[in-house]
Amino acid sequence: MRYHLIIAVLTMVLTACSGSDHAPQPSSATDAGSSDGRTSTADRQANSAPDAAALAGLHGRRGELLNPDASTMVFLYYDLAGLTPPFDEWVERDMRVQSAPAIDKAARRASVRSELEAASRAVRDVGLIRVSMNADLSDYDPANAEFTVGALAPSSYLAFDAFGEKIAVNFANGRTAQIWSVPADQAQSIRDRIGPGRDVSIDALLRITAVQPRAGGGAVTTSVVEYDLRSGKSGPAIAHRSMTGT
């Protein structure tokens, strides 16, 4: 297996792996700055959660990753958990080492190990993650006056798989974060903008709060700080939400 080690932040869209155990609860954090639920840039800046620079994740870490790839998340997990990555094992499994002529193997091992160690160092102090993914937005629920963002449900998580390790990123405040409360008189306007296919993406800022080792990988627990919903992958903004108590 070939591992592509890319520590530079990537503009890739991650899809949340969602289960069916959604337990919606009403939230008081509703952003509906205009008659159709949109907020102006000024309103968003005034009412948004603290800037990333003012936030701190687990152990006071303030660094931020944008749409990290699977390899990066494995390095981050090891760093958060205080574990030493098995560099020797990863080096030997790297195809660049396996395919190198015998005379070049020592140099190739050194090169790959140096690359791995640099990638591991690059995630130190990271406590925040920004991700973009499909929102898995429900239709409007008139009984509860809300939409549900399935991507953030308590049963949902982001899955990363690299170096034979599986890392899951879950959402500690998913029960609250998944609820987008919208007054009934604004719902139809929002539904019209979303369209029948409900193709809505989410850009979310996550604060790392805990890490849990598991056999063959681990779990990284996060708290949703804020998120934007937009039509499609790069369409106009539909709503902005900031969580409180994160």
mmCIF file of C-alpha atoms in Angstrom:
data_model
loop_
_atom_site.group_PDB
_atom_site.id
_atom_site.type_symbol
_atom_site.label_atom_id
_atom_site.label_comp_id
_atom_site.label_asym_id
_atom_site.label_seq_id
_atom_site.Cartn_x
_atom_site.Cartn_y
_atom_site.Cartn_z
ATOM 1 C CA MET A 1 0.000 0.000 0.000
ATOM 2 C CA ARG A 2 1.272 3.395 -0.829
ATOM 3 C CA TYR A 3 0.897 6.174 1.631
ATOM 4 C CA HIS A 4 0.761 9.744 0.467
ATOM 5 C CA LEU A 5 1.990 11.895 3.286
ATOM 6 C CA ILE A 6 0.579 15.349 2.852
ATOM 7 C CA ILE A 7 0.671 17.577 5.856
ATOM 8 C CA ALA A 8 -0.190 20.798 4.028
ATOM 9 C CA VAL A 9 -3.854 21.492 4.470
ATOM 10 C CA LEU A 10 -6.007 20.163 1.680
ATOM 11 C CA THR A 11 -9.192 21.428 0.116
ATOM 12 C CA MET A 12 -11.039 18.170 0.097
ATOM 13 C CA VAL A 13 -14.547 17.396 1.164
ATOM 14 C CA LEU A 14 -14.980 14.783 3.861
ATOM 15 C CA THR A 15 -18.244 12.932 4.156
ATOM 16 C CA ALA A 16 -19.526 12.156 7.632
ATOM 17 C CA CYS A 17 -20.375 8.514 8.314
ATOM 18 C CA SER A 18 -23.847 8.791 9.752
ATOM 19 C CA GLY A 19 -25.950 6.321 11.713
ATOM 20 C CA SER A 20 -29.671 6.410 12.332
ATOM 21 C CA ASP A 21 -29.690 7.087 16.070
ATOM 22 C CA HIS A 22 -30.532 10.783 15.894
ATOM 23 C CA ALA A 23 -31.981 12.355 19.022
ATOM 24 C CA PRO A 24 -32.927 15.960 18.206
ATOM 25 C CA GLN A 25 -33.231 18.454 21.011
ATOM 26 C CA PRO A 26 -34.295 22.086 20.562
ATOM 27 C CA SER A 27 -31.495 24.627 20.569
ATOM 28 C CA SER A 28 -31.662 28.286 21.453
ATOM 29 C CA ALA A 29 -28.709 29.145 19.200
ATOM 30 C CA THR A 30 -30.604 30.086 16.053
ATOM 31 C CA ASP A 31 -29.191 32.446 13.442
ATOM 32 C CA ALA A 32 -31.953 34.073 11.451
ATOM 33 C CA GLY A 33 -30.780 37.627 10.964
ATOM 34 C CA SER A 34 -33.117 38.397 8.066
ATOM 35 C CA SER A 35 -36.648 37.426 7.185
ATOM 36 C CA ASP A 36 -35.460 34.317 5.303
ATOM 37 C CA GLY A 37 -32.891 33.105 7.830
ATOM 38 C CA ARG A 38 -29.786 34.675 6.268
ATOM 39 C CA THR A 39 -27.356 36.865 8.155
ATOM 40 C CA SER A 40 -25.262 39.706 6.808
ATOM 41 C CA THR A 41 -21.473 39.596 6.975
ATOM 42 C CA ALA A 42 -21.475 42.264 9.666
ATOM 43 C CA ASP A 43 -24.062 40.392 11.721
ATOM 44 C CA ARG A 44 -22.096 37.170 11.428
ATOM 45 C CA GLN A 45 -18.873 38.813 12.553
ATOM 46 C CA ALA A 46 -20.604 40.474 15.473
ATOM 47 C CA ASN A 47 -22.472 37.379 16.630
ATOM 48 C CA SER A 48 -20.057 34.584 15.716
ATOM 49 C CA ALA A 49 -18.115 32.437 18.145
ATOM 50 C CA PRO A 50 -14.644 33.600 19.247
ATOM 51 C CA ASP A 51 -11.929 33.584 16.594
ATOM 52 C CA ALA A 52 -9.886 30.418 16.312
ATOM 53 C CA ALA A 53 -6.906 32.300 17.729
ATOM 54 C CA ALA A 54 -8.877 32.866 20.947
ATOM 55 C CA LEU A 55 -9.905 29.213 21.232
ATOM 56 C CA ALA A 56 -7.911 26.356 22.642
ATOM 57 C CA GLY A 57 -8.394 22.652 22.212
ATOM 58 C CA LEU A 58 -7.181 19.759 24.338
ATOM 59 C CA HIS A 59 -4.151 20.663 26.516
ATOM 60 C CA GLY A 60 -4.465 24.322 25.440
ATOM 61 C CA ARG A 61 -3.523 23.558 21.839
ATOM 62 C CA ARG A 62 -4.358 26.400 19.420
ATOM 63 C CA GLY A 63 -3.107 25.229 16.019
ATOM 64 C CA GLU A 64 -5.645 24.555 13.269
ATOM 65 C CA LEU A 65 -5.952 22.080 10.394
ATOM 66 C CA LEU A 66 -8.115 22.617 7.322
ATOM 67 C CA ASN A 67 -9.687 19.515 5.788
ATOM 68 C CA PRO A 68 -6.843 17.219 6.893
ATOM 69 C CA ASP A 69 -6.182 14.010 5.005
ATOM 70 C CA ALA A 70 -6.149 10.581 6.641
ATOM 71 C CA SER A 71 -2.383 10.481 7.180
ATOM 72 C CA THR A 72 -2.454 13.831 8.942
ATOM 73 C CA MET A 73 -5.223 12.676 11.261
ATOM 74 C CA VAL A 74 -3.269 9.560 12.212
ATOM 75 C CA PHE A 75 -0.263 11.713 13.107
ATOM 76 C CA LEU A 76 -2.538 14.059 15.061
ATOM 77 C CA TYR A 77 -4.122 11.180 16.969
ATOM 78 C CA TYR A 78 -0.723 9.850 18.042
ATOM 79 C CA ASP A 79 0.373 13.321 19.121
ATOM 80 C CA LEU A 80 -2.837 14.000 21.078
ATOM 81 C CA ALA A 81 -2.631 10.618 22.806
ATOM 82 C CA GLY A 82 1.033 11.090 23.689
ATOM 83 C CA LEU A 83 1.980 7.931 21.808
ATOM 84 C CA THR A 84 5.129 7.384 19.756
ATOM 85 C CA PRO A 85 4.282 6.562 16.136
ATOM 86 C CA PRO A 86 5.713 3.207 14.942
ATOM 87 C CA PHE A 87 7.964 4.860 12.387
ATOM 88 C CA ASP A 88 10.094 1.774 11.762
ATOM 89 C CA GLU A 89 7.027 -0.277 10.860
ATOM 90 C CA TRP A 90 5.606 2.442 8.633
ATOM 91 C CA VAL A 91 8.938 2.907 6.877
ATOM 92 C CA GLU A 92 9.204 -0.785 6.023
ATOM 93 C CA ARG A 93 5.639 -0.845 4.675
ATOM 94 C CA ASP A 94 6.174 2.203 2.488
ATOM 95 C CA MET A 95 6.183 1.215 -1.193
ATOM 96 C CA ARG A 96 9.058 3.570 -1.901
ATOM 97 C CA VAL A 97 11.210 1.480 0.419
ATOM 98 C CA GLN A 98 9.836 -1.874 -0.711
ATOM 99 C CA SER A 99 10.416 -1.084 -4.376
ATOM 100 C CA ALA A 100 13.888 0.430 -3.953
ATOM 101 C CA PRO A 101 16.911 -1.545 -5.218
ATOM 102 C CA ALA A 102 18.908 -3.162 -2.414
ATOM 103 C CA ILE A 103 21.749 -0.716 -2.878
ATOM 104 C CA ASP A 104 19.368 2.211 -2.345
ATOM 105 C CA LYS A 105 17.218 0.853 0.491
ATOM 106 C CA ALA A 106 19.192 2.378 3.369
ATOM 107 C CA ALA A 107 19.048 5.839 1.845
ATOM 108 C CA ARG A 108 15.379 5.405 0.969
ATOM 109 C CA ARG A 109 14.571 4.315 4.525
ATOM 110 C CA ALA A 110 16.295 7.390 5.908
ATOM 111 C CA SER A 111 14.455 9.650 3.484
ATOM 112 C CA VAL A 112 11.029 8.176 4.234
ATOM 113 C CA ARG A 113 11.621 8.220 7.981
ATOM 114 C CA SER A 114 12.666 11.861 7.825
ATOM 115 C CA GLU A 115 9.465 12.638 5.945
ATOM 116 C CA LEU A 116 7.329 10.798 8.494
ATOM 117 C CA GLU A 117 8.984 12.500 11.435
ATOM 118 C CA ALA A 118 8.540 15.929 9.843
ATOM 119 C CA ALA A 119 4.877 15.178 9.220
ATOM 120 C CA SER A 120 4.460 14.143 12.838
ATOM 121 C CA ARG A 121 6.071 17.333 14.120
ATOM 122 C CA ALA A 122 3.823 19.447 11.915
ATOM 123 C CA VAL A 123 0.675 18.588 13.885
ATOM 124 C CA ARG A 124 2.039 19.577 17.272
ATOM 125 C CA ASP A 125 -0.137 22.182 19.003
ATOM 126 C CA VAL A 126 -3.116 21.453 16.729
ATOM 127 C CA GLY A 127 -6.330 21.739 18.730
ATOM 128 C CA LEU A 128 -8.810 22.889 16.078
ATOM 129 C CA ILE A 129 -10.023 21.306 12.852
ATOM 130 C CA ARG A 130 -12.030 22.872 10.037
ATOM 131 C CA VAL A 131 -13.876 20.440 7.804
ATOM 132 C CA SER A 132 -16.172 20.678 4.790
ATOM 133 C CA MET A 133 -18.675 17.925 4.040
ATOM 134 C CA ASN A 134 -22.228 17.171 2.982
ATOM 135 C CA ALA A 135 -24.610 18.462 5.648
ATOM 136 C CA ASP A 136 -27.102 15.598 5.294
ATOM 137 C CA LEU A 137 -29.815 18.182 5.916
ATOM 138 C CA SER A 138 -33.309 16.953 6.689
ATOM 139 C CA ASP A 139 -36.503 18.469 5.383
ATOM 140 C CA TYR A 140 -38.169 21.045 7.597
ATOM 141 C CA ASP A 141 -39.970 19.624 10.622
ATOM 142 C CA PRO A 142 -42.969 21.918 11.237
ATOM 143 C CA ALA A 143 -43.845 20.214 14.517
ATOM 144 C CA ASN A 144 -40.506 21.208 16.068
ATOM 145 C CA ALA A 145 -39.813 24.211 13.791
ATOM 146 C CA GLU A 146 -36.384 22.943 12.812
ATOM 147 C CA PHE A 147 -34.093 21.361 10.259
ATOM 148 C CA THR A 148 -31.683 18.619 11.348
ATOM 149 C CA VAL A 149 -28.044 18.629 10.216
ATOM 150 C CA GLY A 150 -27.475 14.885 10.080
ATOM 151 C CA ALA A 151 -23.713 15.241 9.543
ATOM 152 C CA LEU A 152 -23.374 16.510 13.120
ATOM 153 C CA ALA A 153 -25.706 14.029 14.804
ATOM 154 C CA PRO A 154 -24.377 12.209 17.892
ATOM 155 C CA SER A 155 -24.279 9.001 15.852
ATOM 156 C CA SER A 156 -22.259 10.610 13.051
ATOM 157 C CA TYR A 157 -18.492 10.743 12.793
ATOM 158 C CA LEU A 158 -15.663 11.450 10.370
ATOM 159 C CA ALA A 159 -13.591 8.411 9.421
ATOM 160 C CA PHE A 160 -9.884 8.449 8.530
ATOM 161 C CA ASP A 161 -7.847 5.372 7.581
ATOM 162 C CA ALA A 162 -4.083 5.414 6.990
ATOM 163 C CA PHE A 163 -1.035 3.333 8.000
ATOM 164 C CA GLY A 164 -3.404 0.542 9.013
ATOM 165 C CA GLU A 165 -4.936 2.822 11.667
ATOM 166 C CA LYS A 166 -8.583 3.887 11.799
ATOM 167 C CA ILE A 167 -9.351 7.236 13.413
ATOM 168 C CA ALA A 168 -12.887 8.412 14.168
ATOM 169 C CA VAL A 169 -13.729 12.062 14.868
ATOM 170 C CA ASN A 170 -17.011 12.484 16.703
ATOM 171 C CA PHE A 171 -19.034 15.413 18.034
ATOM 172 C CA ALA A 172 -19.563 15.743 21.791
ATOM 173 C CA ASN A 173 -22.230 18.435 21.394
ATOM 174 C CA GLY A 174 -23.884 16.866 18.373
ATOM 175 C CA ARG A 175 -27.333 16.763 19.983
ATOM 176 C CA THR A 176 -27.378 20.551 20.109
ATOM 177 C CA ALA A 177 -25.275 21.289 17.028
ATOM 178 C CA GLN A 178 -27.448 19.198 14.716
ATOM 179 C CA ILE A 179 -30.568 21.299 15.376
ATOM 180 C CA TRP A 180 -31.155 24.356 13.202
ATOM 181 C CA SER A 181 -34.255 26.064 14.569
ATOM 182 C CA VAL A 182 -36.141 28.156 12.011
ATOM 183 C CA PRO A 183 -39.445 30.013 12.544
ATOM 184 C CA ALA A 184 -42.281 28.594 10.475
ATOM 185 C CA ASP A 185 -42.766 31.823 8.536
ATOM 186 C CA GLN A 186 -39.149 31.626 7.272
ATOM 187 C CA ALA A 187 -39.043 27.917 6.510
ATOM 188 C CA GLN A 188 -40.514 27.981 3.012
ATOM 189 C CA SER A 189 -38.104 30.652 1.807
ATOM 190 C CA ILE A 190 -35.186 28.558 3.033
ATOM 191 C CA ARG A 191 -36.604 25.400 1.469
ATOM 192 C CA ASP A 192 -36.907 27.234 -1.846
ATOM 193 C CA ARG A 193 -33.221 28.197 -1.742
ATOM 194 C CA ILE A 194 -32.150 24.699 -0.746
ATOM 195 C CA GLY A 195 -34.162 23.031 -3.510
ATOM 196 C CA PRO A 196 -35.833 19.607 -3.567
ATOM 197 C CA GLY A 197 -32.544 17.698 -3.598
ATOM 198 C CA ARG A 198 -31.393 19.368 -0.360
ATOM 199 C CA ASP A 199 -27.819 19.523 -1.676
ATOM 200 C CA VAL A 200 -26.336 21.445 1.237
ATOM 201 C CA SER A 201 -22.733 21.464 2.441
ATOM 202 C CA ILE A 202 -21.373 22.421 5.826
ATOM 203 C CA ASP A 203 -18.122 24.146 6.788
ATOM 204 C CA ALA A 204 -17.554 23.460 10.482
ATOM 205 C CA LEU A 205 -14.975 24.502 13.061
ATOM 206 C CA LEU A 206 -14.284 21.729 15.573
ATOM 207 C CA ARG A 207 -12.439 22.069 18.881
ATOM 208 C CA ILE A 208 -10.661 18.934 20.072
ATOM 209 C CA THR A 209 -11.680 18.039 23.619
ATOM 210 C CA ALA A 210 -10.561 14.443 24.175
ATOM 211 C CA VAL A 211 -8.764 11.469 22.663
ATOM 212 C CA GLN A 212 -9.368 7.781 23.302
ATOM 213 C CA PRO A 213 -7.015 5.018 22.155
ATOM 214 C CA ARG A 214 -8.604 1.933 20.646
ATOM 215 C CA ALA A 215 -7.321 -1.273 19.135
ATOM 216 C CA GLY A 216 -6.179 -0.495 15.603
ATOM 217 C CA GLY A 217 -6.677 3.247 15.973
ATOM 218 C CA GLY A 218 -8.526 5.669 18.187
ATOM 219 C CA ALA A 219 -11.239 8.277 18.598
ATOM 220 C CA VAL A 220 -10.854 12.044 18.672
ATOM 221 C CA THR A 221 -13.726 13.816 20.400
ATOM 222 C CA THR A 222 -14.541 17.344 19.295
ATOM 223 C CA SER A 223 -17.003 20.074 20.123
ATOM 224 C CA VAL A 224 -18.634 21.964 17.251
ATOM 225 C CA VAL A 225 -17.771 25.653 17.698
ATOM 226 C CA GLU A 226 -19.559 27.085 14.669
ATOM 227 C CA TYR A 227 -20.617 26.177 11.166
ATOM 228 C CA ASP A 228 -21.885 27.594 7.890
ATOM 229 C CA LEU A 229 -24.464 25.939 5.682
ATOM 230 C CA ARG A 230 -24.358 26.651 1.968
ATOM 231 C CA SER A 231 -26.093 25.497 -1.167
ATOM 232 C CA GLY A 232 -23.995 22.817 -2.851
ATOM 233 C CA LYS A 233 -20.249 22.649 -2.307
ATOM 234 C CA SER A 234 -19.498 26.277 -3.092
ATOM 235 C CA GLY A 235 -22.868 27.966 -3.469
ATOM 236 C CA PRO A 236 -24.303 30.918 -1.568
ATOM 237 C CA ALA A 237 -24.494 30.854 2.210
ATOM 238 C CA ILE A 238 -27.767 29.712 3.715
ATOM 239 C CA ALA A 239 -27.090 30.111 7.427
ATOM 240 C CA HIS A 240 -24.395 30.542 10.063
ATOM 241 C CA ARG A 241 -24.592 28.996 13.526
ATOM 242 C CA SER A 242 -22.404 29.536 16.571
ATOM 243 C CA MET A 243 -22.583 27.140 19.485
ATOM 244 C CA THR A 244 -22.465 28.409 23.046
ATOM 245 C CA GLY A 245 -20.795 26.620 25.913
ATOM 246 C CA THR A 246 -18.198 24.997 23.661
#
